[in-house]
């Protein structure tokens, strides 16, 4: 057969061109919890100073996420007095003294383990700034599309990212902000990489503003999994999805393994079987500076069902909406003092988080994708 006979027909050529054009319009963005990547970084013997450490970090990041059109590294903040992460650092370090290492390219860390290096908040503050700056320089040299957020700063290689400067301490809240911004700027697939439950909860809540193909990637080794946000949202439904951050905040699931001595599966079954008007009221928690009476009563209702979940028949009993108590075989049990204290503590902290996400939504809507 003549070699020209292997060429596709004109019709096929047009189809291929259309398909290639479609592929060119696709854009995958990876939004990554950068400090988690630093903490999981191994340190071979050849890494003698911080310059070597930065080279290894950057090499692993671009190898791991090299299939993305845009890489966004989101760091926690450590440049504030008594950061939230301080207690975690102290717990990890145990009784050992925390040692501050001044971060420069030539700082010798040959005999310093990563755990020890990351034990001091001032060291973490300097290290994240150094790694962020080195990442941007590397990406610019290689024509890569990258964004880094560290401290209150936000920098990118392809455009000015100063509009995403933020004084939020936790990377968890900024990760979803950057996922929203990536969507607003043309991303057709967003991969959120984090081990933290609250990031997935916020992503679910904000899915209507994210691109259709948004996934949450977590775990490693045998626990590695990719969770499609769209599938989860459709399974939950819009009402429960909207209330999920409130439920998560009330159970304090990131800090404890139980809620009023009840395990997380028990809490979930209560939430999953609660009346729609209770779920609706829960979804309003955090949308204003102070919660309404209806919202507080819904919180009480959920709490009391968790506390007194099992009746004499062993069945889960949900209370009438907004009663603030739970039905039992003998009487209606009032809300316990301990639960009341936990509720008031949680409502204050969640009002702040809710306010942040209201502001996040406004800031995202004010972003012009063409800028």
Coordinates of C-alpha atoms in Angstrom, one line a residue:
X1 CA 0.0 0.0 0.0
X2 CA 1.2 3.5 -0.8
X3 CA 2.4 5.4 2.2
X4 CA -0.1 8.1 1.6
X5 CA -2.8 5.6 2.1
X6 CA -1.9 5.6 5.8
X7 CA -3.0 9.2 6.1
X8 CA -6.4 9.7 7.7
X9 CA -9.2 10.9 5.5
X10 CA -10.2 14.6 5.5
X11 CA -13.1 13.9 7.7
X12 CA -11.0 12.0 10.2
X13 CA -8.4 14.9 10.2
X14 CA -11.1 17.4 11.1
X15 CA -12.3 15.1 13.9
X16 CA -8.8 14.8 15.2
X17 CA -8.2 18.6 15.1
X18 CA -11.4 19.2 17.0
X19 CA -10.4 16.6 19.6
X20 CA -6.9 18.1 19.9
X21 CA -8.5 21.6 20.4
X22 CA -10.7 20.2 23.1
X23 CA -7.6 18.7 24.8
X24 CA -5.8 22.0 24.6
X25 CA -8.6 23.7 26.4
X26 CA -8.3 21.3 29.3
X27 CA -6.4 22.5 32.3
X28 CA -5.5 20.4 35.4
X29 CA -4.6 22.3 38.6
X30 CA -3.2 20.7 41.7
X31 CA -3.8 22.5 45.0
X32 CA -1.5 21.1 47.6
X33 CA -1.0 21.3 51.4
X34 CA 2.7 22.2 51.1
X35 CA 3.7 21.7 54.7
X36 CA 2.4 18.2 54.6
X37 CA 4.7 17.5 51.7
X38 CA 7.6 19.0 53.7
X39 CA 6.8 16.9 56.7
X40 CA 6.8 13.7 54.6
X41 CA 10.0 14.6 52.9
X42 CA 12.9 12.1 53.4
X43 CA 16.4 13.4 54.0
X44 CA 19.1 11.3 52.5
X45 CA 22.7 11.6 53.7
X46 CA 23.6 13.7 50.7
X47 CA 21.4 16.6 51.9
X48 CA 23.9 18.6 53.8
X49 CA 22.3 22.1 53.9
X50 CA 19.0 23.9 53.2
X51 CA 19.9 24.5 49.6
X52 CA 20.1 20.8 49.0
X53 CA 16.8 20.3 50.9
X54 CA 15.1 22.9 48.7
X55 CA 16.4 21.2 45.6
X56 CA 15.0 17.8 46.8
X57 CA 11.7 19.3 47.8
X58 CA 11.2 21.0 44.4
X59 CA 12.3 18.0 42.5
X60 CA 9.8 15.7 44.3
X61 CA 7.0 18.2 43.9
X62 CA 7.4 18.6 40.2
X63 CA 7.9 14.9 39.8
X64 CA 4.8 14.0 41.8
X65 CA 2.6 16.6 40.3
X66 CA 4.2 17.0 36.9
X67 CA 1.1 15.9 35.1
X68 CA -0.7 19.1 36.2
X69 CA -0.8 22.3 34.1
X70 CA -0.7 24.4 37.3
X71 CA 0.8 23.6 40.7
X72 CA -0.4 25.6 43.8
X73 CA 1.5 25.1 47.0
X74 CA -0.3 26.4 50.1
X75 CA 1.7 26.8 53.3
X76 CA 0.4 27.4 56.9
X77 CA 1.4 30.6 58.6
X78 CA 3.9 30.5 61.4
X79 CA 4.7 34.3 61.6
X80 CA 2.2 35.0 64.4
X81 CA 2.5 34.8 68.2
X82 CA 1.3 31.5 69.6
X83 CA 0.1 29.9 66.4
X84 CA -2.5 27.1 66.5
X85 CA 0.2 24.7 65.2
X86 CA 2.4 25.4 68.3
X87 CA 0.5 22.9 70.5
X88 CA 0.8 20.2 67.7
X89 CA 4.5 20.9 67.4
X90 CA 5.0 20.6 71.2
X91 CA 3.1 17.3 71.3
X92 CA 5.1 15.8 68.4
X93 CA 8.4 16.9 70.0
X94 CA 7.6 15.5 73.4
X95 CA 9.9 16.5 76.3
X96 CA 12.8 17.5 74.0
X97 CA 13.8 21.2 73.8
X98 CA 12.7 23.0 70.7
X99 CA 15.7 24.2 68.6
X100 CA 15.5 27.2 66.3
X101 CA 17.6 26.8 63.1
X102 CA 18.2 30.0 61.1
X103 CA 17.3 29.1 57.5
X104 CA 19.9 30.1 54.9
X105 CA 21.1 28.2 51.8
X106 CA 24.2 27.2 53.6
X107 CA 22.6 26.2 57.0
X108 CA 24.1 22.8 57.8
X109 CA 21.4 20.2 58.6
X110 CA 23.4 17.0 57.9
X111 CA 22.7 15.4 61.3
X112 CA 19.3 17.1 61.9
X113 CA 16.3 15.0 61.4
X114 CA 13.2 16.5 59.7
X115 CA 11.2 16.1 62.9
X116 CA 13.8 18.1 64.8
X117 CA 14.2 20.7 62.0
X118 CA 10.4 21.3 61.9
X119 CA 9.9 21.5 65.7
X120 CA 10.2 25.3 66.0
X121 CA 7.7 27.7 64.6
X122 CA 10.3 30.3 63.7
X123 CA 12.3 27.7 61.7
X124 CA 9.1 26.7 59.9
X125 CA 8.3 30.3 59.1
X126 CA 11.7 30.9 57.5
X127 CA 11.8 27.5 55.8
X128 CA 8.5 27.9 54.1
X129 CA 9.4 31.3 52.8
X130 CA 12.7 29.9 51.5
X131 CA 11.1 26.9 49.9
X132 CA 8.3 29.1 48.3
X133 CA 10.8 31.5 46.8
X134 CA 13.0 28.7 45.5
X135 CA 9.9 27.0 44.0
X136 CA 8.9 30.2 42.1
X137 CA 12.5 30.7 40.8
X138 CA 12.6 27.1 39.6
X139 CA 9.2 27.4 37.9
X140 CA 10.1 30.7 36.2
X141 CA 13.3 29.2 34.8
X142 CA 11.5 26.2 33.4
X143 CA 8.4 28.0 32.2
X144 CA 6.1 26.2 34.6
X145 CA 2.9 27.5 35.9
X146 CA 3.1 27.7 39.7
X147 CA 1.5 29.6 42.6
X148 CA 2.8 29.7 46.1
X149 CA 1.0 31.0 49.2
X150 CA 3.1 31.5 52.3
X151 CA 2.7 33.8 55.3
X152 CA 0.4 36.5 54.0
X153 CA 1.9 36.5 50.6
X154 CA 0.8 34.9 47.3
X155 CA 3.0 34.8 44.2
X156 CA 2.6 33.2 40.8
X157 CA 4.8 32.7 37.7
X158 CA 2.3 33.6 35.0
X159 CA 0.4 36.5 36.6
X160 CA 0.1 38.8 39.6
X161 CA -1.5 36.8 42.4
X162 CA -1.4 39.6 45.0
X163 CA -5.3 39.6 45.1
X164 CA -5.1 36.3 47.0
X165 CA -3.0 37.6 49.8
X166 CA -4.5 36.3 53.0
X167 CA -3.8 36.6 56.8
X168 CA -5.5 33.2 57.5
X169 CA -3.3 31.0 59.6
X170 CA -4.4 27.6 58.4
X171 CA -3.6 26.3 54.9
X172 CA -6.8 24.3 55.1
X173 CA -9.0 27.3 54.6
X174 CA -6.8 28.8 51.9
X175 CA -6.6 25.5 49.9
X176 CA -10.3 25.7 48.9
X177 CA -9.9 29.4 48.2
X178 CA -7.2 28.5 45.7
X179 CA -9.3 25.7 44.2
X180 CA -12.1 28.3 43.6
X181 CA -9.6 30.7 42.0
X182 CA -8.1 28.0 39.8
X183 CA -11.7 27.2 38.6
X184 CA -12.4 30.9 38.0
X185 CA -9.2 31.1 35.9
X186 CA -10.0 28.2 33.5
X187 CA -9.2 25.0 35.3
X188 CA -11.3 22.1 34.1
X189 CA -9.9 19.6 36.6
X190 CA -8.9 20.5 40.2
X191 CA -7.0 18.0 42.4
X192 CA -7.0 18.9 46.0
X193 CA -4.2 17.1 47.9
X194 CA -4.5 17.1 51.7
X195 CA -4.8 14.5 54.5
X196 CA -7.2 16.7 56.5
X197 CA -10.9 16.0 56.8
X198 CA -11.9 19.7 57.1
X199 CA -10.5 20.4 53.6
X200 CA -12.7 17.8 52.1
X201 CA -15.7 19.1 54.0
X202 CA -15.1 22.6 52.8
X203 CA -14.6 21.4 49.2
X204 CA -17.9 19.5 49.3
X205 CA -19.6 22.7 50.6
X206 CA -18.1 24.8 47.9
X207 CA -18.5 22.3 45.1
X208 CA -21.2 24.4 43.2
X209 CA -18.5 27.0 42.7
X210 CA -15.8 24.5 41.7
X211 CA -15.3 22.8 38.3
X212 CA -17.1 19.6 37.6
X213 CA -14.0 17.4 37.8
X214 CA -12.8 18.3 41.3
X215 CA -11.3 15.5 43.3
X216 CA -9.9 15.2 46.8
X217 CA -6.7 13.1 47.0
X218 CA -5.6 11.8 50.3
X219 CA -3.6 9.1 52.0
X220 CA -0.6 7.2 50.8
X221 CA 0.4 3.6 50.1
X222 CA -2.5 1.3 50.8
X223 CA -4.7 4.1 52.1
X224 CA -4.2 6.3 49.0
X225 CA -7.5 7.2 47.4
X226 CA -9.1 9.7 45.1
X227 CA -12.6 10.9 46.0
X228 CA -14.8 12.5 43.4
X229 CA -16.4 15.5 45.0
X230 CA -19.3 15.5 42.6
X231 CA -20.3 11.9 43.4
X232 CA -20.3 12.6 47.1
X233 CA -22.3 15.8 46.8
X234 CA -24.9 13.9 44.7
X235 CA -25.1 11.2 47.3
X236 CA -25.6 13.6 50.2
X237 CA -27.9 16.0 48.4
X238 CA -27.8 19.8 48.6
X239 CA -29.3 20.1 52.0
X240 CA -26.9 17.8 53.9
X241 CA -23.9 19.1 51.9
X242 CA -24.7 22.6 53.0
X243 CA -25.0 21.5 56.7
X244 CA -21.9 19.3 56.6
X245 CA -19.4 22.0 57.8
X246 CA -21.7 22.7 60.8
X247 CA -21.9 19.1 61.7
X248 CA -18.1 18.6 61.3
X249 CA -17.5 21.7 63.6
X250 CA -19.8 20.4 66.3
X251 CA -18.3 17.0 66.4
X252 CA -14.8 18.5 66.5
X253 CA -13.7 15.5 64.4
X254 CA -10.3 16.9 63.6
X255 CA -9.4 17.1 67.3
X256 CA -11.1 14.2 69.0
X257 CA -12.1 10.6 68.2
X258 CA -15.5 11.0 69.7
X259 CA -18.3 13.4 70.5
X260 CA -19.8 13.3 74.0
X261 CA -18.2 9.9 74.3
X262 CA -19.9 8.7 71.1
X263 CA -17.9 7.5 68.2
X264 CA -17.9 9.2 64.8
X265 CA -20.1 6.5 63.1
X266 CA -22.7 7.1 65.8
X267 CA -22.6 10.9 65.1
X268 CA -22.9 10.3 61.4
X269 CA -25.9 8.1 61.7
X270 CA -27.6 10.8 63.7
X271 CA -26.8 13.4 61.1
X272 CA -27.8 11.2 58.3
X273 CA -31.2 10.4 59.8
X274 CA -32.1 13.9 61.2
X275 CA -35.2 15.7 60.0
X276 CA -34.8 18.0 57.0
X277 CA -35.7 21.1 59.1
X278 CA -33.0 20.3 61.6
X279 CA -30.5 19.9 58.7
X280 CA -31.7 23.2 57.2
X281 CA -31.2 25.0 60.5
X282 CA -27.7 23.5 60.9
X283 CA -26.8 24.8 57.5
X284 CA -27.3 28.3 58.7
X285 CA -24.6 28.0 61.5
X286 CA -21.8 30.3 60.7
X287 CA -23.6 32.4 58.0
X288 CA -24.0 35.3 60.4
X289 CA -22.1 36.7 63.4
X290 CA -24.5 35.1 65.9
X291 CA -26.6 32.0 65.3
X292 CA -30.4 32.3 65.4
X293 CA -32.5 30.6 68.1
X294 CA -33.7 28.1 65.5
X295 CA -30.1 27.2 64.7
X296 CA -29.2 26.8 68.4
X297 CA -32.2 24.6 69.0
X298 CA -31.3 22.4 66.0
X299 CA -27.8 22.0 67.4
X300 CA -29.2 21.0 70.8
X301 CA -31.5 18.5 69.0
X302 CA -28.6 16.8 67.2
X303 CA -26.5 16.8 70.4
X304 CA -29.1 15.2 72.5
X305 CA -29.9 12.5 70.0
X306 CA -26.2 11.6 70.0
X307 CA -26.0 11.6 73.8
X308 CA -29.2 9.5 74.2
X309 CA -29.2 7.7 70.9
X310 CA -30.2 4.2 72.1
X311 CA -33.7 3.8 73.6
X312 CA -35.0 0.7 75.4
X313 CA -35.7 -0.9 72.0
X314 CA -32.2 -0.2 70.8
X315 CA -33.5 2.0 68.0
X316 CA -32.2 5.4 67.1
X317 CA -34.7 8.1 68.1
X318 CA -34.7 11.5 66.4
X319 CA -36.4 14.3 68.2
X320 CA -39.1 16.6 66.8
X321 CA -37.5 19.6 65.2
X322 CA -36.2 22.4 67.4
X323 CA -37.3 20.8 70.7
X324 CA -33.8 20.8 72.2
X325 CA -34.4 17.4 73.8
X326 CA -34.7 13.8 72.9
X327 CA -37.5 11.3 73.4
X328 CA -36.8 8.4 75.7
X329 CA -39.0 5.7 77.2
X330 CA -39.6 7.6 80.4
X331 CA -39.2 11.4 79.8
X332 CA -37.6 14.1 77.8
X333 CA -34.0 14.6 78.8
X334 CA -32.8 18.2 78.9
X335 CA -29.5 19.3 77.4
X336 CA -26.5 18.5 79.7
X337 CA -24.3 21.3 81.1
X338 CA -21.2 19.8 79.4
X339 CA -22.9 19.7 76.0
X340 CA -24.1 23.3 76.5
X341 CA -20.5 24.4 77.2
X342 CA -19.3 22.6 74.1
X343 CA -22.0 24.0 72.0
X344 CA -21.3 27.6 73.0
X345 CA -17.6 27.1 72.4
X346 CA -18.2 25.6 69.0
X347 CA -20.7 28.2 67.9
X348 CA -18.2 31.0 68.5
X349 CA -15.4 29.3 66.6
X350 CA -17.6 28.2 63.7
X351 CA -19.1 31.7 63.4
X352 CA -15.6 32.8 62.6
X353 CA -15.0 30.0 60.1
X354 CA -18.4 30.6 58.5
X355 CA -17.7 34.3 58.2
X356 CA -14.4 33.5 56.5
X357 CA -16.2 31.4 53.9
X358 CA -18.8 34.0 53.3
X359 CA -16.0 36.4 52.6
X360 CA -14.2 33.8 50.5
X361 CA -17.2 33.5 48.3
X362 CA -17.4 37.3 47.9
X363 CA -13.7 37.5 47.1
X364 CA -13.9 34.7 44.5
X365 CA -16.9 36.3 42.8
X366 CA -15.0 39.6 42.6
X367 CA -12.1 38.0 40.7
X368 CA -12.1 38.6 37.0
X369 CA -10.8 35.5 35.3
X370 CA -9.5 37.6 32.4
X371 CA -7.1 39.5 34.7

